[in-house]
C-alpha positions as a printed Julia matrix, in Angstrom:
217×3 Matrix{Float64}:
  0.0     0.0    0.0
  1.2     3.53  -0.98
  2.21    5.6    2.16
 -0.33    8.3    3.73
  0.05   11.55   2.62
  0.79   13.84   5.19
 -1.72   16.06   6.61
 -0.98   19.3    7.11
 -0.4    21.23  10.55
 -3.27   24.05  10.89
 -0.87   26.25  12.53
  0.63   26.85   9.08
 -1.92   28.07   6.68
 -3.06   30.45   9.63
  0.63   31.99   9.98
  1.08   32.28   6.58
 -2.56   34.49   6.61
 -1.07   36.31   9.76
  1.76   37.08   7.84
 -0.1    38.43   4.19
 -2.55   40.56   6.61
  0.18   42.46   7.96
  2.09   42.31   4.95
 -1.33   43.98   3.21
 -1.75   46.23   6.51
  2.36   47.54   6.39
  2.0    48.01   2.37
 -0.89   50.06   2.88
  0.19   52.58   5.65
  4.01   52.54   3.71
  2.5    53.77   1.0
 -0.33   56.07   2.31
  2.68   57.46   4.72
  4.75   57.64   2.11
  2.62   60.05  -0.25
  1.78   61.99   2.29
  5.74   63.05   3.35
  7.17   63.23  -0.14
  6.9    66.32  -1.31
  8.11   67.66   2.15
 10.45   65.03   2.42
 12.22   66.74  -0.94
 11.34   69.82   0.77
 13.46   69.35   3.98
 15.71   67.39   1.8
 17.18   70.24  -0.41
 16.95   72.79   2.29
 19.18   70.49   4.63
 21.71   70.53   1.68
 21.48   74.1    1.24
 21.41   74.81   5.37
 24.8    72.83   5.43
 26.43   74.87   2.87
 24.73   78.02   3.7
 27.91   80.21   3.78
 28.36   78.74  -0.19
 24.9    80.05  -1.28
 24.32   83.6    0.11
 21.62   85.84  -1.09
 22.06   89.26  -1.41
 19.25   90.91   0.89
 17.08   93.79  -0.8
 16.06   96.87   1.6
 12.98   98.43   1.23
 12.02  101.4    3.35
  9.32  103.53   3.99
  8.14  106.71   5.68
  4.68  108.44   5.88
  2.87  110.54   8.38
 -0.26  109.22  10.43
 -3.63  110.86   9.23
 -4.66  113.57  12.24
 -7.5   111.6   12.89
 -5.8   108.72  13.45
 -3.45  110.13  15.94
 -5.28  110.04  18.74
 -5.19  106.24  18.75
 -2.0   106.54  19.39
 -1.11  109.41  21.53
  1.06  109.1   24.69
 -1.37  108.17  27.5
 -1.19  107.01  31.09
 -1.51  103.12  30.06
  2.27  101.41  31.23
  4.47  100.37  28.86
  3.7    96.82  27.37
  2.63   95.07  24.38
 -0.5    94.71  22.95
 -1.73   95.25  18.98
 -1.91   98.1   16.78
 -5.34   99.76  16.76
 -7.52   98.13  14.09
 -7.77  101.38  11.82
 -4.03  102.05  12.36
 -3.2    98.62  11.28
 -5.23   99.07   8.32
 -3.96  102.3    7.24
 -0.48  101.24   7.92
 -1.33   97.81   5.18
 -2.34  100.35   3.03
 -0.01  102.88   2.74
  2.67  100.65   3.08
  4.4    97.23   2.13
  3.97   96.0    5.43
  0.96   93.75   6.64
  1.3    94.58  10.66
 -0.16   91.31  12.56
  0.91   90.26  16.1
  1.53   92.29  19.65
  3.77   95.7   19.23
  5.98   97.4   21.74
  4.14  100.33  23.27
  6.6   102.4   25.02
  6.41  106.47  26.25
  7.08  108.08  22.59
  7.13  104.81  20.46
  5.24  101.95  19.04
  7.45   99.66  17.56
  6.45   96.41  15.9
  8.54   94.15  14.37
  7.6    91.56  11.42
  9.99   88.76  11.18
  8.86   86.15   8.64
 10.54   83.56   6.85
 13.08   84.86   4.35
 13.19   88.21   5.7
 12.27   90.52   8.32
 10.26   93.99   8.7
  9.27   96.64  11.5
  7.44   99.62  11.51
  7.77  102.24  14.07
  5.56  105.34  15.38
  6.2   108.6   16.58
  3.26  108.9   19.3
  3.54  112.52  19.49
  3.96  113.2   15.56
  2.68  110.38  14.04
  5.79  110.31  11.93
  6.34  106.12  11.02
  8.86  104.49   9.45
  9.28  101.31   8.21
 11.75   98.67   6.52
 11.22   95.11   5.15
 14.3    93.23   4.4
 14.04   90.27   1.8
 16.9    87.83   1.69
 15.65   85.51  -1.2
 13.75   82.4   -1.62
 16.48   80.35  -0.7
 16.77   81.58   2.85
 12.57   82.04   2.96
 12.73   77.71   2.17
 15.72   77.15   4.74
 13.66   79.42   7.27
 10.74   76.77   6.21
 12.79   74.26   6.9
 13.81   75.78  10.7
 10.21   76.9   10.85
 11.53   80.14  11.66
  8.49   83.06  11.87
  6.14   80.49   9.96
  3.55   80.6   12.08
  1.39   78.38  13.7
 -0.06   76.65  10.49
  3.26   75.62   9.79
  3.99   73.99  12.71
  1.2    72.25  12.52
  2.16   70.8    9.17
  5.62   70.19  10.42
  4.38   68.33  13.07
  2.08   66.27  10.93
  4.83   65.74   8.92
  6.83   64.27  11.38
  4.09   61.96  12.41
  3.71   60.79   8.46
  7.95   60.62   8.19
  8.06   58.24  11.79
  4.59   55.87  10.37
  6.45   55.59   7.07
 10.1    54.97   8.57
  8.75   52.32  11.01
  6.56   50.32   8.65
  9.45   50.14   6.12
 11.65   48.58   8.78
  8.76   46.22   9.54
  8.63   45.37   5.43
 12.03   44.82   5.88
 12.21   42.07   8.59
  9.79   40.3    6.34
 11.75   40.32   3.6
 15.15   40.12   5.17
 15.22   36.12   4.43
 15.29   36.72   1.3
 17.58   39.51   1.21
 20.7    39.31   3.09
 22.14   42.42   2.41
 18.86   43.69   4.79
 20.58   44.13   7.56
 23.94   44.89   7.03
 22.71   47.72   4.9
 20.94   49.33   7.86
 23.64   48.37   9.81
 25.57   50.98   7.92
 23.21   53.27   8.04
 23.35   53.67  11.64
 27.3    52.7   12.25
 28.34   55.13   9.8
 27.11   58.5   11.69
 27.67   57.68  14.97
 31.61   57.36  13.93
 31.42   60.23  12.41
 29.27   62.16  15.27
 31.89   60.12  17.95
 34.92   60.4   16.12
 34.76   63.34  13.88
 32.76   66.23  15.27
 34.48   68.04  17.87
């Protein structure tokens, strides 16, 4: 009589199931994760490259300034009172006429002081202030622009962005972590068949800590 074939062990179709679902599961959020961080990991990319030779690549920074006089019924707003010194925003219609007249866009608390209100306007790629006489209503202003490279390396600092930026950066993050953990998950379940797996990202963390250890003083 022919031999019985052999039956085989439950335990291995439902492993091998385990092991497509979470192949299916780490596939999905790779990609998804991956889509989500790629333009901003080209972003953060190229402005890392151009952060670390920043003294190479230097812009030329354009001045603009400005000087106009506060309309006389605007004044008052801004006459010297008995209120302390502090911070606290421009009055609305001050604010506005200040947009309009000139390049400026005032947002944000300004220095109130005795004779002076002085608010400064960093932003990425450049700065700005704008500065009132309270007794005159004389006000000057500059805006300094340093070129797109340094407004994508201040991007990439998140320097004056703002708190929608930081937001994204932060999201960001959270999409570069789920797509750098799921690809080291894809990678033990390959690895078998790929020996070079680990040595590979063996390198990858070997090489900069001798440099970091060894080379940075």
């Amino acid at each position: 009589m022919p031999p019985a074939a052999a039956v085989p062990s439950p335990s291995v179709p439902r492993k091998k199931s385990r092991k497509a679902f979470w192949l299916r599961q780490l596939h999905t959020w790779h990609w998804m994760s991956s889509a989500l961080s790629l333009i901003g990991l080209l972003l953060f990319a190229i402005t890392g490259f151009t952060l670390n030779h920043a003294a190479d690549i230097e812009g030329t920074p354009t001045v603009a300034s400005g000087q106009a006089t506060l309309p006389a019924d605007l004044l008052p707003l801004v006459r010297p009172d008995d209120r302390p010194d502090g911070k606290r925003p421009l009055p609305a219609p001050v604010a506005a006429w200040i947009a309009k007249t000139l390049p400026l866009t005032p947002h944000g608390d300004a220095e109130w002081s005795a004779g002076e209100v002085y608010l400064g306007l960093p932003r990425p790629g450049g700065d700005g202030w704008v500065a009132i006489d309270r007794e005159t209503g004389a006000v000057t202003s500059e805006r300094t622009d340093r070129g797109w490279i340094a407004y994508l390396n201040d991007l990439h600092k998140g320097r004056n962005a703002g708190t929608a930026w930081s937001w994204f950066i932060d999201i960001f993050v959270g999409a570069c972590v789920i797509f750098s953990v799921t690809g080291l998950f894809l990678l033990q379940l390959h690895s078998a068949k790929r020996r070079s797996t680990w040595p590979l990202v063996g390198l990858g963390l070997v090489i900069p800590a001798l440099i970091a250890v060894f080379l940075i003083h």
